[in-house]
Amino acid sequence: MEYRIVEHTSDVGLEVEAPTLPALFERAGAAFSDIVFGLSSIEAREATAWEVDGDDLGGLMVAYLSEVLYRFEVEERVFCRYDVGSASDTHLSVQAWGERFESGRHHVLEPVKAVTWHQLEVVHRDGQWHARVILDL
């Protein structure tokens, strides 16, 4: 999984690219999990499915990653693999694999407070999908 970390004052950002829109969201989810928890510490023990809506692609990305954060904060779930079954400009169907957070095995590397709209970008150019998302720490 490839992504770039975007340096930002007191925040952290991620940039991903992919050949398809579903793959872009899958890679963004994995990058988020890697930045926050480290993917190598998470096992794909259980699948969880959800759907997300947004007003546009940027809003969809914010809603999607905010849902990943919500599932950690409220349900204590961490994920290492994401499969997007369908994606449009305003809707995603997601199935994610992971497990319950265990403080002895998992560590919060970057405590994220929110997924922001600041410098948000989700675009298709040069035959690839690109996304940039800034996370509020």
Coordinates of N, CA, C and O in Angstrom, one line a residue:
M1 N 0.9 -1.2 0.0 CA 0.0 0.0 0.0 C 0.9 1.2 0.0 O 1.8 1.3 0.8
E2 N 0.7 2.1 -0.9 CA 1.4 3.3 -1.0 C 0.6 4.5 -0.7 O -0.6 4.6 -1.1
Y3 N 1.2 5.4 0.1 CA 0.6 6.7 0.3 C 1.7 7.7 0.7 O 2.8 7.2 1.0
R4 N 1.4 8.9 0.7 CA 2.4 9.9 1.1 C 1.8 10.7 2.3 O 0.6 11.0 2.3
I5 N 2.7 11.0 3.2 CA 2.3 11.8 4.4 C 2.5 13.3 4.0 O 3.5 13.6 3.4
V6 N 1.5 14.1 4.3 CA 1.6 15.5 4.0 C 1.9 16.2 5.3 O 1.1 16.1 6.3
E7 N 3.0 16.9 5.4 CA 3.3 17.7 6.6 C 2.4 18.9 6.7 O 2.2 19.6 5.7
H8 N 1.9 19.1 7.9 CA 1.0 20.2 8.1 C 1.1 20.6 9.6 O 1.2 19.8 10.4
T9 N 1.1 21.9 9.8 CA 1.3 22.4 11.2 C 0.3 21.8 12.1 O -0.9 21.9 12.0
S10 N 0.8 21.1 13.1 CA 0.0 20.4 14.2 C -1.0 19.4 13.7 O -1.8 18.9 14.5
D11 N -1.0 19.1 12.4 CA -1.9 18.1 11.9 C -1.0 17.1 11.0 O 0.1 17.3 10.9
V12 N -1.7 16.1 10.5 CA -1.0 15.2 9.5 C -2.0 15.0 8.4 O -3.2 14.9 8.6
G13 N -1.4 14.8 7.2 CA -2.2 14.6 6.0 C -1.8 13.4 5.3 O -0.7 12.8 5.5
L14 N -2.6 12.9 4.4 CA -2.3 11.7 3.6 C -2.7 12.0 2.2 O -3.6 12.8 1.9
E15 N -1.9 11.5 1.3 CA -2.2 11.6 -0.2 C -2.1 10.2 -0.7 O -1.2 9.4 -0.5
V16 N -3.2 9.8 -1.5 CA -3.2 8.5 -2.1 C -3.6 8.7 -3.6 O -4.3 9.7 -3.9
E17 N -3.3 7.7 -4.4 CA -3.8 7.6 -5.7 C -4.1 6.2 -6.1 O -3.5 5.3 -5.5
A18 N -5.0 6.0 -7.1 CA -5.5 4.7 -7.5 C -6.1 4.8 -8.9 O -6.5 5.8 -9.3
P19 N -6.1 3.7 -9.6 CA -6.7 3.7 -10.9 C -8.2 3.8 -10.9 O -8.8 4.2 -11.9
T20 N -8.9 3.4 -9.8 CA -10.3 3.4 -9.8 C -10.8 4.2 -8.5 O -10.1 4.2 -7.5
L21 N -12.0 4.6 -8.5 CA -12.6 5.3 -7.4 C -12.7 4.4 -6.2 O -12.3 4.8 -5.1
P22 N -13.2 3.1 -6.3 CA -13.3 2.2 -5.2 C -11.9 2.0 -4.6 O -11.7 2.0 -3.3
A23 N -10.9 1.8 -5.4 CA -9.5 1.6 -4.9 C -9.0 2.8 -4.2 O -8.2 2.7 -3.2
L24 N -9.3 4.0 -4.6 CA -8.9 5.2 -4.0 C -9.4 5.2 -2.5 O -8.6 5.5 -1.6
F25 N -10.7 4.9 -2.3 CA -11.2 4.9 -1.0 C -10.6 3.7 -0.1 O -10.3 3.9 1.0
E26 N -10.4 2.6 -0.8 CA -9.7 1.5 0.0 C -8.3 1.9 0.4 O -8.0 1.6 1.6
R27 N -7.6 2.5 -0.4 CA -6.2 2.9 -0.1 C -6.2 4.0 1.0 O -5.4 4.1 1.8
A28 N -7.2 4.9 0.9 CA -7.3 6.0 1.9 C -7.6 5.4 3.3 O -7.0 5.8 4.3
G29 N -8.5 4.4 3.3 CA -8.8 3.7 4.6 C -7.6 3.1 5.2 O -7.3 3.2 6.4
A30 N -6.8 2.3 4.3 CA -5.6 1.7 4.8 C -4.5 2.6 5.2 O -3.9 2.4 6.2
A31 N -4.4 3.8 4.5 CA -3.4 4.8 4.9 C -3.8 5.4 6.2 O -2.9 5.6 7.1
F32 N -5.1 5.7 6.4 CA -5.6 6.2 7.7 C -5.2 5.2 8.8 O -4.6 5.6 9.9
S33 N -5.5 4.0 8.7 CA -5.2 3.0 9.7 C -3.7 2.8 10.0 O -3.3 2.7 11.1
D34 N -2.9 2.9 8.9 CA -1.5 2.8 9.1 C -0.9 4.0 9.9 O -0.1 3.9 10.8
I35 N -1.4 5.2 9.5 CA -0.9 6.4 10.2 C -1.4 6.4 11.7 O -0.6 6.7 12.6
V36 N -2.6 6.0 11.9 CA -3.1 6.1 13.3 C -2.7 4.9 14.2 O -2.3 5.1 15.3
F37 N -2.6 3.7 13.6 CA -2.4 2.5 14.4 C -1.2 1.7 14.0 O -0.7 0.9 14.8
G38 N -0.8 1.8 12.7 CA 0.2 0.9 12.2 C -0.5 -0.4 11.7 O -1.0 -1.2 12.5
L39 N -0.6 -0.6 10.4 CA -1.3 -1.8 9.8 C -0.8 -3.1 10.3 O -1.5 -4.0 10.5
S40 N 0.5 -3.2 10.6 CA 1.1 -4.5 10.9 C 0.6 -5.0 12.3 O 0.7 -6.2 12.5
S41 N 0.0 -4.2 13.1 CA -0.4 -4.6 14.4 C -1.9 -5.1 14.3 O -2.4 -5.7 15.3
I42 N -2.6 -5.0 13.2 CA -4.0 -5.3 13.1 C -4.2 -6.6 12.3 O -3.6 -6.7 11.2
E43 N -5.0 -7.5 12.8 CA -5.3 -8.7 12.1 C -6.7 -8.6 11.6 O -7.6 -8.1 12.2
A44 N -6.9 -9.2 10.4 CA -8.3 -9.3 9.7 C -9.1 -10.4 10.3 O -9.3 -11.4 9.6
R45 N -9.6 -10.3 11.5 CA -10.3 -11.3 12.2 C -11.8 -11.3 11.9 O -12.5 -12.3 11.8
E46 N -12.4 -10.1 11.7 CA -13.9 -10.0 11.5 C -14.1 -8.9 10.5 O -13.4 -7.9 10.4
A47 N -15.2 -9.1 9.8 CA -15.7 -8.1 8.8 C -16.8 -7.3 9.4 O -17.6 -7.8 10.1
T48 N -16.8 -6.0 9.0 CA -17.8 -5.1 9.4 C -18.2 -4.3 8.1 O -17.4 -3.9 7.4
A49 N -19.5 -4.2 7.9 CA -20.0 -3.5 6.7 C -20.8 -2.2 7.1 O -21.4 -2.2 8.1
W50 N -20.6 -1.2 6.2 CA -21.4 0.0 6.4 C -21.5 0.7 5.1 O -20.9 0.4 4.1
E51 N -22.4 1.7 5.1 CA -22.6 2.6 3.9 C -22.4 4.0 4.3 O -22.7 4.4 5.5
V52 N -21.9 4.8 3.4 CA -21.7 6.2 3.7 C -22.2 7.1 2.6 O -22.1 6.7 1.4
D53 N -22.7 8.2 2.9 CA -23.2 9.2 1.9 C -22.5 10.5 2.1 O -22.1 10.9 3.2
G54 N -22.4 11.3 1.0 CA -21.8 12.6 1.1 C -22.4 13.4 -0.1 O -22.9 12.9 -1.0
D55 N -22.3 14.7 0.0 CA -22.8 15.6 -1.0 C -22.0 15.6 -2.3 O -22.5 15.9 -3.4
D56 N -20.7 15.3 -2.2 CA -19.8 15.2 -3.4 C -18.7 14.3 -3.0 O -18.7 13.7 -1.9
L57 N -17.7 14.1 -3.9 CA -16.6 13.2 -3.6 C -15.8 13.6 -2.3 O -15.4 12.7 -1.5
G58 N -15.6 14.9 -2.2 CA -14.8 15.4 -1.0 C -15.6 15.1 0.3 O -15.1 14.5 1.3
G59 N -16.9 15.4 0.3 CA -17.8 15.1 1.4 C -17.8 13.6 1.7 O -17.9 13.2 2.9
L60 N -17.8 12.8 0.7 CA -17.8 11.3 0.8 C -16.6 10.8 1.5 O -16.6 10.0 2.4
M61 N -15.4 11.4 1.1 CA -14.1 11.0 1.7 C -14.1 11.4 3.2 O -13.7 10.6 4.0
V62 N -14.6 12.6 3.5 CA -14.6 13.0 4.9 C -15.6 12.1 5.7 O -15.2 11.6 6.8
A63 N -16.7 11.8 5.2 CA -17.7 10.9 5.9 C -17.1 9.5 6.0 O -17.3 8.9 7.1
Y64 N -16.5 9.0 5.0 CA -15.9 7.7 5.1 C -14.8 7.6 6.2 O -14.9 6.7 7.0
L65 N -13.8 8.4 6.1 CA -12.8 8.3 7.1 C -13.3 8.7 8.5 O -12.8 8.2 9.5
S66 N -14.3 9.6 8.6 CA -14.9 9.9 9.9 C -15.6 8.7 10.5 O -15.6 8.5 11.7
E67 N -16.2 7.9 9.6 CA -16.8 6.6 10.1 C -15.8 5.7 10.6 O -16.0 5.0 11.6
V68 N -14.6 5.6 9.9 CA -13.6 4.7 10.4 C -13.1 5.2 11.8 O -13.0 4.4 12.8
L69 N -13.0 6.5 12.0 CA -12.6 7.1 13.3 C -13.7 6.8 14.3 O -13.4 6.4 15.5
Y70 N -15.0 7.0 14.0 CA -16.1 6.7 14.8 C -16.1 5.3 15.3 O -16.3 5.0 16.5
R71 N -15.9 4.4 14.4 CA -15.9 2.9 14.8 C -14.8 2.6 15.8 O -14.9 1.7 16.6
F72 N -13.7 3.3 15.7 CA -12.6 3.2 16.7 C -13.0 3.8 18.0 O -13.0 3.1 19.1
E73 N -13.5 5.0 18.0 CA -13.8 5.7 19.2 C -15.0 5.1 20.0 O -15.0 5.1 21.2
V74 N -16.0 4.7 19.3 CA -17.2 4.2 19.9 C -17.3 2.7 20.1 O -17.6 2.2 21.1
E75 N -16.9 2.0 19.0 CA -17.0 0.5 19.0 C -15.6 -0.2 19.3 O -15.6 -1.4 19.4
E76 N -14.6 0.6 19.5 CA -13.2 0.1 19.7 C -12.8 -0.9 18.7 O -12.2 -1.9 19.0
R77 N -13.1 -0.6 17.4 CA -12.7 -1.4 16.3 C -11.5 -0.8 15.5 O -11.5 0.4 15.3
V78 N -10.6 -1.6 15.1 CA -9.5 -1.1 14.2 C -9.5 -2.0 12.9 O -9.8 -3.2 13.0
F79 N -9.2 -1.4 11.8 CA -9.3 -2.2 10.5 C -8.0 -2.1 9.8 O -7.2 -1.1 9.8
C80 N -7.7 -3.2 9.1 CA -6.5 -3.3 8.3 C -6.7 -3.5 6.8 O -5.8 -3.3 6.0
R81 N -8.0 -3.8 6.4 CA -8.3 -4.0 5.0 C -9.7 -3.5 4.7 O -10.6 -3.7 5.5
Y82 N -9.8 -2.8 3.6 CA -11.1 -2.2 3.2 C -11.4 -2.6 1.8 O -10.6 -2.6 0.9
D83 N -12.7 -3.0 1.6 CA -13.2 -3.4 0.3 C -14.4 -2.5 0.0 O -15.4 -2.5 0.8
V84 N -14.3 -1.7 -1.0 CA -15.4 -0.9 -1.4 C -16.2 -1.6 -2.5 O -15.7 -1.8 -3.6
G85 N -17.4 -2.0 -2.2 CA -18.2 -2.8 -3.2 C -18.8 -1.9 -4.3 O -18.8 -2.3 -5.4
S86 N -19.2 -0.7 -3.9 CA -19.7 0.2 -4.9 C -19.3 1.6 -4.5 O -19.3 1.9 -3.3
A87 N -19.1 2.5 -5.5 CA -18.8 3.9 -5.2 C -19.4 4.7 -6.3 O -19.3 4.4 -7.5
S88 N -20.0 5.8 -5.9 CA -20.5 6.8 -6.8 C -19.9 8.2 -6.3 O -19.2 8.2 -5.3
D89 N -20.4 9.2 -6.8 CA -20.0 10.6 -6.4 C -20.5 10.9 -5.0 O -20.0 11.8 -4.3
T90 N -21.5 10.2 -4.5 CA -22.2 10.5 -3.3 C -22.5 9.3 -2.3 O -23.0 9.5 -1.3
H91 N -22.0 8.1 -2.7 CA -22.4 6.9 -1.9 C -21.3 5.9 -2.0 O -20.7 5.6 -3.1
L92 N -21.0 5.2 -0.8 CA -20.1 4.1 -0.8 C -20.7 3.0 0.0 O -21.4 3.2 1.0
S93 N -20.4 1.8 -0.4 CA -20.7 0.5 0.3 C -19.3 -0.1 0.7 O -18.5 -0.3 -0.2
V94 N -19.1 -0.2 2.0 CA -17.8 -0.6 2.5 C -17.9 -1.9 3.3 O -18.8 -2.1 4.1
Q95 N -16.9 -2.8 3.1 CA -16.7 -3.9 4.1 C -15.2 -3.8 4.5 O -14.3 -3.7 3.7
A96 N -15.0 -3.8 5.8 CA -13.7 -3.6 6.4 C -13.4 -4.8 7.3 O -14.3 -5.3 8.0
W97 N -12.2 -5.2 7.3 CA -11.7 -6.3 8.1 C -10.8 -5.8 9.2 O -9.9 -5.0 8.9
G98 N -11.0 -6.3 10.4 CA -10.1 -5.9 11.5 C -10.5 -6.6 12.8 O -10.9 -7.8 12.7
E99 N -10.3 -6.0 13.9 CA -10.6 -6.6 15.2 C -10.8 -5.5 16.2 O -10.7 -4.3 16.0
R100 N -11.1 -6.0 17.4 CA -11.3 -5.1 18.6 C -10.0 -4.6 19.0 O -9.0 -5.4 19.1
F101 N -9.9 -3.3 19.4 CA -8.7 -2.7 19.9 C -8.3 -3.3 21.2 O -9.1 -3.4 22.1
E102 N -7.0 -3.7 21.3 CA -6.5 -4.3 22.5 C -5.2 -3.4 22.9 O -4.3 -3.4 22.1
S103 N -5.3 -2.7 24.0 CA -4.2 -1.8 24.4 C -2.9 -2.4 24.5 O -1.9 -1.8 24.3
G104 N -2.8 -3.7 24.8 CA -1.5 -4.4 24.9 C -0.9 -4.7 23.6 O 0.3 -4.8 23.5
R105 N -1.7 -4.8 22.5 CA -1.2 -5.1 21.2 C -1.2 -4.0 20.2 O -0.4 -3.9 19.3
H106 N -2.2 -3.1 20.4 CA -2.4 -2.0 19.4 C -2.0 -0.7 20.2 O -2.1 -0.6 21.4
H107 N -1.5 0.2 19.4 CA -1.1 1.5 19.9 C -1.6 2.6 19.0 O -1.6 2.5 17.8
V108 N -2.1 3.7 19.6 CA -2.5 4.9 18.9 C -1.2 5.7 18.6 O -0.7 6.3 19.5
L109 N -0.7 5.7 17.4 CA 0.5 6.3 17.0 C 0.2 7.8 16.8 O 1.1 8.7 17.1
E110 N -0.9 8.2 16.2 CA -1.3 9.6 16.0 C -2.8 9.7 16.4 O -3.7 9.2 15.7
P111 N -3.0 10.3 17.5 CA -4.4 10.5 18.0 C -5.2 11.5 17.2 O -5.0 12.7 17.3
V112 N -6.1 11.0 16.3 CA -6.8 11.9 15.4 C -8.1 12.3 16.1 O -8.8 11.5 16.6
K113 N -8.3 13.7 16.1 CA -9.6 14.2 16.6 C -10.7 14.3 15.6 O -11.8 14.1 15.9
A114 N -10.3 14.6 14.3 CA -11.3 14.7 13.3 C -10.6 14.7 11.9 O -9.4 14.9 11.7
V115 N -11.4 14.3 10.9 CA -11.0 14.4 9.5 C -11.5 15.7 9.0 O -12.7 16.1 9.2
T116 N -10.6 16.5 8.4 CA -11.0 17.9 8.1 C -11.3 18.1 6.6 O -11.0 17.3 5.8
W117 N -11.8 19.3 6.4 CA -12.1 19.8 5.0 C -10.9 20.6 4.5 O -10.9 21.0 3.3
H118 N -10.0 20.9 5.3 CA -8.9 21.8 5.0 C -8.0 21.1 3.9 O -7.6 20.0 4.1
Q119 N -7.8 21.8 2.8 CA -7.0 21.3 1.7 C -7.5 20.0 1.1 O -6.7 19.3 0.5
L120 N -8.7 19.7 1.4 CA -9.3 18.4 0.9 C -9.4 18.4 -0.6 O -9.7 19.4 -1.3
E121 N -9.0 17.3 -1.2 CA -9.0 17.1 -2.7 C -9.3 15.7 -3.0 O -8.6 14.8 -2.5
V122 N -10.3 15.5 -3.9 CA -10.6 14.2 -4.5 C -10.9 14.4 -5.9 O -11.9 15.0 -6.3
V123 N -9.9 14.1 -6.8 CA -10.0 14.4 -8.2 C -9.6 13.3 -9.1 O -8.8 12.4 -8.7
H124 N -10.0 13.3 -10.3 CA -9.5 12.4 -11.4 C -8.7 13.2 -12.4 O -9.3 14.1 -13.0
R125 N -7.5 12.9 -12.5 CA -6.6 13.5 -13.5 C -5.5 12.6 -14.0 O -5.1 11.7 -13.2
D126 N -5.2 12.8 -15.2 CA -4.1 12.0 -15.9 C -4.4 10.5 -15.7 O -3.5 9.7 -15.5
G127 N -5.7 10.1 -15.8 CA -6.0 8.7 -15.8 C -6.0 8.0 -14.4 O -6.2 6.8 -14.3
Q128 N -5.8 8.8 -13.4 CA -5.7 8.3 -12.0 C -6.6 9.1 -11.1 O -6.9 10.3 -11.3
W129 N -7.1 8.5 -10.0 CA -7.8 9.2 -9.0 C -6.8 9.6 -7.9 O -5.9 8.8 -7.6
H130 N -7.0 10.8 -7.4 CA -6.1 11.4 -6.4 C -6.9 11.9 -5.2 O -7.9 12.5 -5.4
A131 N -6.3 11.7 -4.0 CA -7.0 12.3 -2.8 C -5.9 12.8 -1.9 O -4.9 12.3 -1.7
R132 N -6.3 14.0 -1.2 CA -5.5 14.5 -0.2 C -6.4 14.8 1.0 O -7.5 15.5 0.8
V133 N -6.1 14.4 2.2 CA -6.9 14.6 3.4 C -6.0 15.0 4.5 O -5.0 14.4 4.8
I134 N -6.5 16.0 5.2 CA -5.7 16.5 6.4 C -6.5 16.0 7.7 O -7.7 16.2 7.8
L135 N -5.8 15.4 8.6 CA -6.3 14.9 9.9 C -6.0 15.8 11.0 O -4.8 16.1 11.2
D136 N -6.9 16.2 11.8 CA -6.7 17.1 12.9 C -6.3 16.2 14.1 O -7.0 15.3 14.5
L137 N -5.1 16.5 14.6 CA -4.5 15.8 15.8 C -4.8 16.5 17.1 O -4.9 17.6 17.2

